[in-house]
CSV table of C-alpha atoms (C1' of nucleotides) in Angstrom, one decimal:
chain,number,residue,atom,x,y,z
L,182,MET,CA,0.1,0.0,0.0
L,183,THR,CA,3.0,2.5,0.4
L,184,ALA,CA,3.8,2.1,-3.2
L,185,PHE,CA,4.2,6.0,-3.5
L,186,LYS,CA,6.8,8.5,-2.4
L,187,SER,CA,4.4,11.2,-1.4
L,188,ASP,CA,2.3,11.2,1.8
L,189,PHE,CA,-0.7,12.6,-0.5
L,190,LEU,CA,-1.1,9.7,-2.7
L,191,ASN,CA,-0.2,7.2,-0.1
L,192,ILE,CA,-3.2,8.5,2.1
L,193,LEU,CA,-5.6,8.7,-0.7
L,194,SER,CA,-4.7,5.3,-1.8
L,195,GLU,CA,-5.0,3.6,1.5
L,196,ARG,CA,-8.2,5.7,2.1
L,197,GLY,CA,-9.9,4.5,-1.1
L,198,PHE,CA,-10.0,7.9,-2.8
L,199,ILE,CA,-8.4,7.0,-6.0
L,200,HIS,CA,-10.1,5.8,-9.2
L,201,GLN,CA,-8.2,6.9,-12.0
L,202,CYS,CA,-5.0,9.1,-12.6
L,203,SER,CA,-3.5,10.3,-15.7
L,204,ASP,CA,0.2,9.7,-14.6
L,205,PHE,CA,0.7,8.4,-11.1
L,206,GLU,CA,4.6,8.8,-11.4
L,207,GLY,CA,4.7,12.4,-12.4
L,208,LEU,CA,2.0,13.4,-9.8
L,209,ASP,CA,3.7,11.4,-7.0
L,210,ALA,CA,7.2,13.3,-7.6
L,211,LEU,CA,5.3,16.6,-7.6
L,212,ALA,CA,3.4,15.9,-4.6
L,213,ALA,CA,6.6,14.5,-2.7
L,214,ARG,CA,8.2,17.9,-3.1
L,215,GLY,CA,5.1,19.7,-1.8
L,216,GLU,CA,4.6,21.4,-5.1
L,217,ALA,CA,1.4,20.1,-6.0
L,218,ILE,CA,-1.2,22.8,-6.4
L,219,ALA,CA,-4.7,21.2,-7.0
L,220,TYR,CA,-8.1,22.4,-7.6
L,221,VAL,CA,-11.6,20.9,-7.8
L,222,GLY,CA,-14.4,22.9,-9.5
L,223,TYR,CA,-17.9,23.2,-7.9
L,224,ASP,CA,-20.9,24.2,-9.9
L,225,CYS,CA,-23.4,26.4,-8.4
L,226,THR,CA,-26.5,24.5,-9.3
L,227,ALA,CA,-27.8,24.3,-5.7
L,228,PRO,CA,-27.9,26.5,-2.7
L,229,SER,CA,-25.7,23.7,-1.0
L,230,LEU,CA,-23.0,21.2,-1.8
L,231,HIS,CA,-24.0,17.5,-0.9
L,232,ILE,CA,-22.0,14.7,0.3
L,233,GLY,CA,-20.9,13.8,-3.1
L,234,ASN,CA,-18.9,16.9,-3.3
L,235,TYR,CA,-17.7,16.1,0.2
L,236,LEU,CA,-15.7,13.5,-1.2
L,237,THR,CA,-13.5,15.9,-3.3
L,238,MET,CA,-13.5,18.2,-0.6
L,239,MET,CA,-11.8,15.7,1.6
L,240,MET,CA,-9.1,15.1,-1.1
L,241,LEU,CA,-8.2,18.6,-0.9
L,242,HIS,CA,-8.2,18.5,2.9
L,243,TRP,CA,-5.6,15.5,2.6
L,244,LEU,CA,-3.8,17.4,-0.1
L,245,GLN,CA,-3.3,20.4,2.2
L,246,ALA,CA,-2.7,18.0,5.1
L,247,SER,CA,0.3,16.6,3.3
L,248,GLY,CA,2.0,19.8,2.7
L,249,ASN,CA,0.4,20.9,-0.8
L,250,LYS,CA,-1.8,23.9,-1.7
L,251,PRO,CA,-5.6,23.4,-2.7
L,252,ILE,CA,-7.7,25.6,-4.7
L,253,THR,CA,-11.5,25.7,-4.5
L,254,LEU,CA,-12.8,26.9,-7.8
L,255,MET,CA,-16.5,28.1,-7.9
L,256,GLY,CA,-18.1,27.4,-11.1
L,257,GLY,CA,-19.7,30.9,-11.5
L,258,GLY,CA,-19.0,30.7,-15.0
L,259,THR,CA,-19.4,27.1,-15.9
L,260,THR,CA,-22.8,27.0,-14.3
L,261,MET,CA,-24.1,29.5,-16.7
L,262,VAL,CA,-23.2,26.8,-19.3
L,263,GLY,CA,-24.4,23.7,-17.7
L,264,ASP,CA,-22.6,20.2,-17.5
L,265,PRO,CA,-24.1,17.5,-19.5
L,266,SER,CA,-22.2,14.9,-17.7
L,267,GLY,CA,-24.6,12.0,-16.5
L,268,LYS,CA,-27.6,14.1,-17.6
L,269,ASP,CA,-30.3,12.5,-19.8
L,270,GLU,CA,-31.8,15.9,-20.2
L,271,SER,CA,-30.4,19.4,-20.9
L,272,ARG,CA,-30.3,21.4,-17.5
L,273,ALA,CA,-32.5,24.2,-17.2
L,274,ILE,CA,-30.5,27.1,-17.8
L,275,ARG,CA,-30.2,29.0,-14.5
L,276,SER,CA,-30.7,32.6,-14.1
L,277,ILE,CA,-27.6,34.8,-13.0
L,278,ALA,CA,-29.3,35.9,-10.0
L,279,GLU,CA,-30.0,32.2,-8.8
L,280,ILE,CA,-26.2,31.2,-9.5
L,281,GLU,CA,-24.9,34.1,-7.6
L,282,ALA,CA,-27.2,33.3,-4.6
L,283,ASN,CA,-26.2,29.7,-4.7
L,284,LYS,CA,-22.4,30.7,-5.0
L,285,ALA,CA,-22.8,32.7,-1.8
L,286,SER,CA,-24.6,30.1,0.1
L,287,ILE,CA,-22.2,27.2,-1.0
L,288,ARG,CA,-18.8,28.9,-0.3
L,289,GLY,CA,-18.8,28.9,3.7
L,290,VAL,CA,-18.8,25.2,3.6
L,291,PHE,CA,-15.0,24.8,2.4
L,292,SER,CA,-13.6,26.5,5.5
L,293,LYS,CA,-14.7,23.4,7.7
L,294,VAL,CA,-12.2,21.1,6.1
L,295,LEU,CA,-9.5,23.5,4.5
L,296,ARG,CA,-7.7,26.4,5.9
L,297,TYR,CA,-7.6,29.5,3.9
L,298,GLY,CA,-5.0,32.1,3.9
L,299,ALA,CA,-1.9,33.6,2.1
L,300,GLY,CA,0.7,31.2,3.2
L,301,PRO,CA,2.1,28.6,0.6
L,302,THR,CA,-0.1,25.7,1.6
L,303,ASP,CA,-3.2,27.8,2.6
L,304,ALA,CA,-6.2,27.1,0.3
L,305,ILE,CA,-7.3,29.9,-2.0
L,306,MET,CA,-11.0,30.3,-3.6
L,307,LEU,CA,-11.3,31.5,-7.3
L,308,ASP,CA,-14.4,31.8,-9.4
L,309,ASN,CA,-14.3,30.8,-13.2
L,310,ALA,CA,-16.7,33.6,-13.9
L,311,GLU,CA,-13.7,35.9,-13.5
L,312,TRP,CA,-12.2,34.9,-16.8
L,313,LEU,CA,-14.9,32.9,-18.5
L,314,THR,CA,-17.3,35.7,-18.9
L,315,LYS,CA,-14.7,38.0,-20.3
L,316,LEU,CA,-13.6,35.7,-23.1
L,317,ASN,CA,-13.8,37.0,-26.8
L,318,TRP,CA,-15.7,34.5,-29.1
L,319,ILE,CA,-13.4,34.7,-32.1
L,320,GLU,CA,-10.2,34.8,-29.9
L,321,MET,CA,-11.5,32.1,-28.0
L,322,LEU,CA,-11.9,30.0,-31.2
L,323,ARG,CA,-8.6,30.8,-32.5
L,324,ASP,CA,-6.4,30.1,-29.3
L,325,VAL,CA,-8.5,27.4,-27.8
L,326,GLY,CA,-11.2,26.0,-30.1
L,327,ARG,CA,-8.7,25.0,-32.7
L,328,HIS,CA,-7.0,22.6,-30.2
L,329,PHE,CA,-10.5,20.7,-29.9
L,330,SER,CA,-11.4,17.7,-32.2
L,331,VAL,CA,-15.0,17.5,-32.7
L,332,ASN,CA,-14.4,13.9,-33.6
L,333,ARG,CA,-12.9,13.2,-30.1
L,334,MET,CA,-15.4,15.2,-28.4
L,335,LEU,CA,-18.3,13.1,-30.0
L,336,THR,CA,-16.8,10.1,-28.4
L,337,MET,CA,-16.7,11.3,-25.0
L,338,ASP,CA,-19.2,9.6,-22.5
L,339,SER,CA,-21.1,13.0,-21.7
L,340,VAL,CA,-21.8,13.3,-25.3
L,341,ARG,CA,-21.9,9.9,-26.6
L,342,LEU,CA,-24.5,8.6,-24.4
L,343,ARG,CA,-26.6,11.4,-25.3
L,344,LEU,CA,-26.4,10.9,-28.8
L,345,GLU,CA,-26.9,7.0,-28.3
L,346,ARG,CA,-30.2,7.5,-26.5
L,347,GLU,CA,-31.1,10.0,-29.3
L,348,GLN,CA,-31.5,12.8,-26.8
L,349,GLU,CA,-31.0,16.2,-27.7
L,350,MET,CA,-27.9,18.1,-26.6
L,351,SER,CA,-27.6,21.6,-27.3
L,352,PHE,CA,-24.5,23.5,-28.4
L,353,ILE,CA,-24.1,25.5,-25.1
L,354,GLU,CA,-23.9,22.2,-23.1
L,355,PHE,CA,-21.5,20.8,-25.9
L,356,ASN,CA,-19.1,23.7,-24.8
L,357,TYR,CA,-19.1,22.9,-21.2
L,358,MET,CA,-16.1,20.7,-21.6
L,359,VAL,CA,-14.4,23.4,-23.4
L,360,CYS,CA,-14.9,25.7,-20.6
L,361,GLN,CA,-13.7,23.3,-18.1
L,362,ALA,CA,-10.5,22.5,-20.1
L,363,TYR,CA,-9.9,26.2,-20.4
L,364,ASP,CA,-10.3,26.6,-16.6
L,365,PHE,CA,-7.5,24.1,-15.9
L,366,VAL,CA,-5.1,25.9,-18.5
L,367,GLU,CA,-6.0,29.4,-16.9
L,368,LEU,CA,-5.5,28.1,-13.4
L,369,ALA,CA,-2.1,26.7,-14.4
L,370,ARG,CA,-1.2,29.9,-15.7
L,371,ARG,CA,-2.3,32.2,-12.9
L,372,THR,CA,-1.5,29.9,-9.9
L,373,GLY,CA,0.7,27.3,-11.2
L,374,CYS,CA,-1.9,24.7,-10.5
L,375,ARG,CA,-1.1,21.2,-12.0
L,376,LEU,CA,-3.7,18.9,-10.8
L,377,GLN,CA,-7.3,18.7,-11.2
L,378,MET,CA,-9.4,16.2,-9.1
L,379,GLY,CA,-13.1,15.2,-9.4
L,380,GLY,CA,-15.6,12.6,-9.4
L,381,SER,CA,-15.2,9.8,-11.9
L,382,ASP,CA,-17.8,11.4,-14.1
L,383,GLN,CA,-15.4,14.2,-14.6
L,384,TRP,CA,-12.6,12.1,-16.0
L,385,GLY,CA,-13.2,13.2,-19.6
L,386,ASN,CA,-13.7,16.7,-18.8
L,387,ILE,CA,-10.5,16.7,-16.7
L,388,VAL,CA,-8.4,14.7,-19.4
L,389,ASN,CA,-9.4,17.3,-21.9
L,390,GLY,CA,-8.0,20.1,-19.7
L,391,VAL,CA,-4.8,18.1,-19.4
L,392,ASP,CA,-4.5,17.6,-23.3
L,393,LEU,CA,-5.3,21.4,-23.7
L,394,GLY,CA,-2.5,22.3,-21.4
L,395,ARG,CA,0.1,20.3,-23.3
L,396,ARG,CA,-1.1,21.9,-26.6
L,397,MET,CA,-1.1,25.3,-25.1
L,398,GLY,CA,2.4,25.0,-23.6
L,399,THR,CA,1.7,24.7,-19.9
L,400,PRO,CA,3.9,22.4,-17.6
L,401,PRO,CA,2.4,18.8,-17.6
L,402,LEU,CA,-1.0,18.7,-15.8
L,403,PHE,CA,-2.3,15.9,-14.1
L,404,ALA,CA,-5.8,14.2,-13.6
L,405,LEU,CA,-7.3,12.4,-10.6
L,406,THR,CA,-10.7,11.0,-10.0
L,407,THR,CA,-12.5,9.5,-7.1
L,408,PRO,CA,-14.7,6.4,-7.6
L,409,LEU,CA,-18.3,6.8,-7.8
L,410,LEU,CA,-19.9,6.8,-4.5
L,411,THR,CA,-22.4,4.0,-4.1
L,412,THR,CA,-23.7,1.9,-1.2
L,413,ALA,CA,-23.0,-1.6,-0.7
L,414,SER,CA,-26.3,-2.4,-2.4
L,415,GLY,CA,-25.4,-0.4,-5.3
L,416,ALA,CA,-27.5,2.5,-4.9
L,417,LYS,CA,-26.4,5.9,-5.7
L,418,MET,CA,-25.4,7.6,-2.3
L,419,GLY,CA,-26.5,10.7,-0.8
L,420,LYS,CA,-30.4,10.4,-1.5
L,421,THR,CA,-32.8,10.1,1.2
L,422,ALA,CA,-36.6,10.5,1.4
L,423,GLN,CA,-36.2,14.3,2.0
L,424,GLY,CA,-33.7,14.6,-0.9
L,425,ALA,CA,-30.0,14.8,-1.1
L,426,VAL,CA,-27.7,14.9,1.9
L,427,TRP,CA,-26.7,18.6,2.0
L,428,LEU,CA,-23.8,19.8,3.7
L,429,ASN,CA,-25.4,23.2,4.8
L,430,ALA,CA,-26.9,22.9,8.3
L,431,ASP,CA,-30.0,24.9,7.3
L,432,GLN,CA,-30.9,22.5,4.7
L,433,PHE,CA,-29.9,19.3,6.5
L,434,SER,CA,-29.5,19.4,10.3
L,435,PRO,CA,-26.5,18.0,12.1
L,436,TYR,CA,-29.0,15.6,13.8
L,437,ASP,CA,-30.3,14.5,10.5
L,438,PHE,CA,-26.5,14.2,9.2
L,439,TRP,CA,-25.7,12.3,12.2
L,440,GLN,CA,-28.7,9.9,11.6
L,441,TYR,CA,-27.8,9.5,8.0
L,442,TRP,CA,-24.3,8.0,8.9
L,443,ARG,CA,-25.7,6.0,11.8
L,444,ASN,CA,-28.0,4.1,9.4
L,445,VAL,CA,-25.4,3.2,6.7
L,446,GLU,CA,-25.4,-0.5,5.7
L,447,ASP,CA,-23.0,-2.6,7.6
L,448,ALA,CA,-20.8,-3.3,4.6
L,449,ASP,CA,-20.2,0.5,4.0
L,450,VAL,CA,-18.9,1.3,7.4
L,451,VAL,CA,-15.2,1.2,6.8
L,452,LYS,CA,-15.3,2.5,3.4
L,453,PHE,CA,-17.0,5.5,4.9
L,454,LEU,CA,-14.8,5.8,7.9
L,455,LYS,CA,-11.9,6.3,5.5
L,456,LEU,CA,-13.4,8.7,3.2
L,457,PHE,CA,-15.5,10.8,5.3
L,458,THR,CA,-13.5,10.9,8.7
L,459,VAL,CA,-10.1,11.8,9.7
L,460,LEU,CA,-9.7,9.1,12.0
L,461,PRO,CA,-6.2,7.4,11.8
L,462,MET,CA,-6.3,4.3,9.8
L,463,ALA,CA,-5.3,2.2,12.9
L,464,GLU,CA,-8.4,3.2,14.7
L,465,ILE,CA,-10.5,2.6,11.6
L,466,GLU,CA,-9.2,-1.0,11.3
L,467,LYS,CA,-10.1,-1.7,15.0
L,468,LEU,CA,-13.5,-0.4,14.3
L,469,GLY,CA,-13.7,-2.5,11.1
L,470,ALA,CA,-12.9,-5.7,13.0
L,471,LEU,CA,-16.0,-5.3,15.1
L,472,LYS,CA,-18.6,-8.0,14.2
L,473,GLY,CA,-22.3,-8.4,14.4
L,474,SER,CA,-24.3,-6.1,16.5
L,475,GLU,CA,-20.9,-4.4,17.7
L,476,ILE,CA,-20.9,-2.9,14.4
L,477,ASN,CA,-23.2,-0.3,15.7
L,478,GLU,CA,-20.4,1.0,17.8
L,479,ALA,CA,-18.4,1.8,14.6
L,480,LYS,CA,-21.5,3.4,13.0
L,481,LYS,CA,-21.8,5.7,16.1
L,482,ALA,CA,-18.1,6.6,15.6
L,483,LEU,CA,-18.6,7.1,11.9
L,484,ALA,CA,-21.6,9.4,12.6
L,485,THR,CA,-20.1,11.4,15.4
L,486,GLU,CA,-16.6,11.9,13.6
L,487,ALA,CA,-18.2,12.9,10.2
L,488,THR,CA,-20.6,15.3,11.8
L,489,ALA,CA,-17.8,16.7,14.0
L,490,LEU,CA,-15.7,17.4,10.8
L,491,LEU,CA,-18.6,19.3,9.1
L,492,HIS,CA,-20.7,20.8,12.1
L,493,GLY,CA,-18.4,20.8,14.7
L,494,ARG,CA,-17.6,18.7,17.7
L,495,GLU,CA,-20.4,20.2,19.9
L,496,ALA,CA,-23.1,19.6,17.3
L,497,ALA,CA,-21.8,16.1,16.7
L,498,ASN,CA,-22.0,15.4,20.5
L,499,THR,CA,-25.3,16.9,20.9
L,500,ALA,CA,-26.6,14.6,18.0
L,501,ALA,CA,-25.1,11.6,19.2
L,502,GLU,CA,-26.5,12.4,22.7
L,503,THR,CA,-30.0,13.1,21.4
L,504,ALA,CA,-29.9,9.7,19.6
L,505,ARG,CA,-28.7,7.9,22.7
L,506,GLN,CA,-31.6,9.1,24.9
L,507,THR,CA,-34.0,8.6,22.1
L,508,PHE,CA,-33.0,5.1,20.8
L,509,GLU,CA,-31.3,3.5,23.8
L,510,GLU,CA,-33.2,4.8,26.7
L,511,GLY,CA,-36.4,5.4,25.1
L,512,ALA,CA,-36.4,8.7,26.9
L,513,ILE,CA,-37.5,12.0,25.6
L,514,ALA,CA,-34.6,14.1,24.5
L,515,GLU,CA,-35.2,18.0,24.8
L,516,THR,CA,-32.8,18.4,21.8
L,517,LEU,CA,-35.2,16.5,19.3
L,518,PRO,CA,-36.4,18.5,16.6
L,519,THR,CA,-39.2,20.6,18.0
L,520,VAL,CA,-42.4,22.3,16.7
L,521,GLU,CA,-44.3,24.9,18.6
L,522,ILE,CA,-48.1,24.9,19.0
L,523,SER,CA,-50.5,27.5,20.4
L,524,SER,CA,-51.5,26.8,24.1
L,525,GLY,CA,-55.1,27.7,22.9
L,526,GLU,CA,-55.0,25.1,20.3
L,527,LEU,CA,-54.1,22.7,22.9
L,528,GLU,CA,-56.5,23.9,25.5
L,529,ALA,CA,-59.4,23.5,22.9
L,530,GLY,CA,-58.2,19.9,21.8
L,531,ALA,CA,-56.3,19.3,18.8
L,532,GLY,CA,-56.9,16.4,16.3
L,533,VAL,CA,-54.1,13.8,15.8
L,534,LEU,CA,-54.0,14.2,12.0
L,535,THR,CA,-53.7,17.9,12.0
L,536,LEU,CA,-50.9,17.6,14.6
L,537,PHE,CA,-48.9,15.2,12.6
L,538,VAL,CA,-49.3,17.1,9.6
L,539,LYS,CA,-48.3,20.3,11.5
L,540,ALA,CA,-45.2,18.5,12.9
L,541,GLY,CA,-44.2,17.8,9.3
L,542,LEU,CA,-44.0,14.1,9.9
L,543,VAL,CA,-46.8,13.5,7.2
L,544,ALA,CA,-47.7,15.4,4.2
L,545,SER,CA,-51.5,15.3,4.6
L,546,ASN,CA,-54.3,14.0,6.5
L,547,GLY,CA,-54.9,11.2,4.2
L,548,GLU,CA,-51.4,10.2,4.8
L,549,ALA,CA,-51.6,10.3,8.4
L,550,ARG,CA,-54.9,8.1,8.2
L,551,ARG,CA,-52.9,5.5,6.2
L,552,GLN,CA,-50.0,5.5,8.5
L,553,ILE,CA,-52.4,5.1,11.5
L,554,LYS,CA,-53.8,2.1,9.7
L,555,GLY,CA,-50.3,0.6,9.2
L,556,GLY,CA,-49.5,1.1,13.0
L,557,GLY,CA,-46.9,3.7,12.0
L,558,LEU,CA,-47.8,6.6,14.2
L,559,ARG,CA,-47.4,7.2,18.0
L,560,VAL,CA,-47.9,9.6,20.5
L,561,ASN,CA,-45.7,9.7,23.4
L,562,ASP,CA,-44.7,6.1,22.3
L,563,THR,CA,-48.2,4.6,22.2
L,564,ALA,CA,-49.4,3.7,18.8
L,565,VAL,CA,-52.2,5.7,17.7
L,566,THR,CA,-55.3,3.5,16.8
L,567,ASP,CA,-57.9,6.0,16.5
L,568,GLU,CA,-57.7,8.6,13.8
L,569,LYS,CA,-60.2,10.8,15.7
L,570,MET,CA,-58.1,10.9,18.8
L,571,VAL,CA,-57.8,14.3,20.3
L,572,LEU,CA,-54.9,15.6,22.1
L,573,THR,CA,-55.2,18.1,25.0
L,574,ARG,CA,-53.1,19.3,27.9
L,575,SER,CA,-53.5,16.1,29.6
L,576,SER,CA,-51.4,14.5,27.0
L,577,LEU,CA,-48.3,16.7,27.7
L,578,THR,CA,-45.6,14.6,29.4
L,579,PRO,CA,-43.9,15.7,32.7
L,580,GLU,CA,-41.3,17.4,30.5
L,581,GLY,CA,-44.3,19.6,29.3
L,582,VAL,CA,-44.1,18.2,25.7
L,583,ILE,CA,-46.0,15.8,23.5
L,584,LYS,CA,-43.6,13.4,21.6
L,585,LEU,CA,-45.0,12.4,18.1
L,586,SER,CA,-43.4,9.6,16.0
L,587,MET,CA,-43.6,8.2,12.8
L,588,GLY,CA,-41.9,4.9,12.3
L,589,LYS,CA,-39.2,4.2,14.8
L,590,LYS,CA,-36.7,6.8,13.6
L,591,LYS,CA,-38.7,10.0,13.2
L,592,HIS,CA,-39.5,11.9,16.1
L,593,VAL,CA,-40.8,15.6,16.8
L,594,LEU,CA,-41.7,17.3,19.9
L,595,LEU,CA,-44.7,19.4,20.3
L,596,LYS,CA,-44.1,22.3,22.7
L,597,PRO,CA,-46.9,24.7,23.8
L,598,ALA,CA,-46.1,28.3,23.4
I,1489,G,C1',-40.3,25.3,-44.4
I,1490,G,C1',-41.8,19.6,-45.4
I,1491,G,C1',-42.6,14.7,-43.3
I,1492,A,C1',-42.8,10.9,-39.2
I,1493,G,C1',-43.1,10.0,-33.9
I,1494,A,C1',-43.8,11.2,-28.8
I,1495,G,C1',-45.7,13.9,-24.1
I,1496,U,C1',-49.9,9.2,-18.6
I,1497,G,C1',-50.7,9.1,-11.6
I,1498,U,C1',-45.6,16.5,-10.3
I,1499,C,C1',-39.9,10.8,-7.7
I,1500,C,C1',-38.8,7.7,-12.1
I,1501,C,C1',-40.0,4.1,-15.9
I,1502,G,C1',-44.3,2.3,-18.0
I,1503,A,C1',-49.3,-0.6,-19.9
I,1504,G,C1',-53.7,1.5,-21.3
I,1505,U,C1',-60.0,-1.8,-26.3
I,1506,G,C1',-64.7,5.0,-24.9
I,1507,G,C1',-67.1,3.3,-18.3
I,1508,C,C1',-60.4,4.7,-15.1
I,1509,A,C1',-58.5,7.0,-9.3
I,1510,A,C1',-56.1,4.6,-14.3
I,1511,A,C1',-52.3,-2.3,-15.1
I,1512,G,C1',-47.2,-3.5,-13.8
I,1513,G,C1',-42.3,-2.2,-12.1
I,1514,G,C1',-38.5,0.8,-9.5
I,1515,G,C1',-38.0,4.1,-5.6
I,1516,G,C1',-40.2,5.7,-1.1
I,1517,C,C1',-43.2,5.3,3.5
I,1518,G,C1',-45.0,2.0,7.4
I,1519,G,C1',-45.5,-3.0,9.8
I,1520,A,C1',-43.1,-7.9,11.2
I,1521,C,C1',-38.2,-10.2,12.2
I,1522,U,C1',-33.3,-7.7,13.9
I,1523,G,C1',-28.7,-4.3,15.7
I,1524,U,C1',-31.7,2.5,14.3
I,1525,A,C1',-28.0,-2.7,9.4
I,1526,A,C1',-28.7,-6.2,5.1
I,1527,A,C1',-31.9,-10.0,3.3
I,1528,U,C1',-36.9,-11.7,3.5
I,1529,C,C1',-42.4,-11.4,4.2
I,1530,C,C1',-46.7,-8.0,4.7
I,1531,G,C1',-49.4,-3.2,4.0
I,1532,C,C1',-49.7,1.5,1.7
I,1533,U,C1',-48.1,5.1,-2.1
I,1534,G,C1',-53.7,12.0,-5.5
I,1535,G,C1',-56.9,15.6,-2.0
I,1536,C,C1',-61.1,16.4,1.5
I,1537,U,C1',-64.3,13.2,4.4
I,1538,U,C1',-66.1,9.0,10.6
I,1539,A,C1',-68.7,7.1,6.4
I,1540,C,C1',-72.2,6.5,1.6
I,1541,G,C1',-69.4,9.7,-1.0
I,1542,C,C1',-67.4,14.3,-3.2
I,1543,C,C1',-63.3,16.8,-5.7
I,1544,U,C1',-58.7,16.8,-8.8
I,1545,U,C1',-55.6,14.3,-12.1
I,1546,C,C1',-53.1,11.3,-18.4
I,1547,G,C1',-48.8,18.5,-22.6
I,1548,U,C1',-52.4,23.0,-23.2
I,1549,A,C1',-57.2,24.8,-24.8
I,1550,G,C1',-61.9,23.6,-27.1
I,1551,G,C1',-65.3,19.9,-29.4
I,1552,U,C1',-68.1,14.9,-30.0
I,1553,U,C1',-70.6,11.7,-26.6
I,1554,C,C1',-75.1,9.8,-21.2
I,1555,G,C1',-69.7,9.0,-20.5
I,1556,A,C1',-62.8,10.7,-23.1
I,1557,G,C1',-56.2,9.1,-21.1
I,1558,U,C1',-58.6,6.8,-25.0
I,1559,C,C1',-62.3,9.9,-30.8
I,1560,C,C1',-62.0,15.2,-33.5
I,1561,U,C1',-59.8,20.3,-33.9
I,1562,A,C1',-56.3,23.9,-32.8
I,1563,C,C1',-52.1,24.9,-30.1
I,1564,C,C1',-47.3,24.2,-26.9
I,1565,U,C1',-42.9,21.1,-26.0
I,1566,C,C1',-39.6,17.4,-27.4
I,1567,U,C1',-37.1,13.5,-30.9
I,1568,C,C1',-36.0,12.0,-35.7
I,1569,C,C1',-35.7,12.5,-41.3
I,1570,C,C1',-35.9,15.7,-45.4
I,1571,A,C1',-34.8,21.1,-47.2
RNA sequence: GGGAGAGUGUCCCGAGUGGCAAAGGGGGCGGACUGUAAAUCCGCUGGCUUACGCCUUCGUAGGUUCGAGUCCUACCUCUCCCA
């Protein structure tokens, strides 16, 4: 496992980050000298990044930890174009205002795992809108466009798959790869950046940049990608009932984040410990040796460590403690998600259906009815059998709340206000 | 500009002869079994309603019909072929 000279590649390799690399030897030598300046681009397609992006953020983290310099590139410009990779249909073209808003909302998350500053290994943040929006069409065609073979572009997965499925692909999307390739060259010139990393679906785009660099006279550039994140049962990772697993706390609370990791499949625990925590390998091996139900201890470690890294140690411990009280003691943890209801409403008596809807556990009265029929709803840990049940002050627990649950995992406290 | 085809339950795929709240999957949710796991089995998966039932849904808008996802007309969007 220690085939590399550089700490950077050794760490990535033993933790399972590496899928493909354009030139291991060259990159290894560069990183061993602490001269690897590397970037990952993040498109501003949503107000928050998700755990798929987290993987590449962790690569930047290890890059920095091993004495090299990371660059986070906001795709302010490329998002205006839209990446066709892995998409069956054209992405809706986003408004400039939306992109700007997303950009502002995303950028804060990087400082959780990277140290920014002006030092030699401090991270820097750039935005490709800075140069892409200023390009001149004809100049661009003459300087950059002539290096692109349309024949080859047509064979790239992102394009070929679309064509094979007879799905339309517009010219603007066709140019996404040109923009991304140009970014790499621009960064190489501006900052001495030599390496671009990304998900395996970005391989084609990244390699294009490597080629373009050679033709346009930059020093040799390198490409490095991560494997596609899947769960042991083969599903794409990061999707839950609520949607994606977002990194921003206001879209996916630390408690939910903790729960997400706590509920991963057994077979994934070690893999995720390596990818999503900074626990030492020896520690991970110890956790990985656990068998049967002891694996739950490893899952708790995974949940707490991953949450601590992103949301801070305190939030992680709170989430862990909330879970412990709720699941292991069956007690009511004050820190569970809470919804306020007016005391007047409670005084008059409120129907269970309405309350479950209000708590956000079900989407409609109808769904509440169905869940009651299936035995899925509980009030203060007692199954609801009568959909006409009315809750009043007398339903309050000694703690002064009403605990509503759907299934075994979702709980909300109602608090009179 | 001409020709051919397609748009179905707001998660996705996808059947659909004029009587359809609309087959079947996948996904999701809930239950049982467990370890807050996986696998398996069972139930649910448009809204309102205690209920009979009512309302809203098949690209959009009209029309024919007792009755339209299904027939007709116009329009919109997409794909392919020709120019």
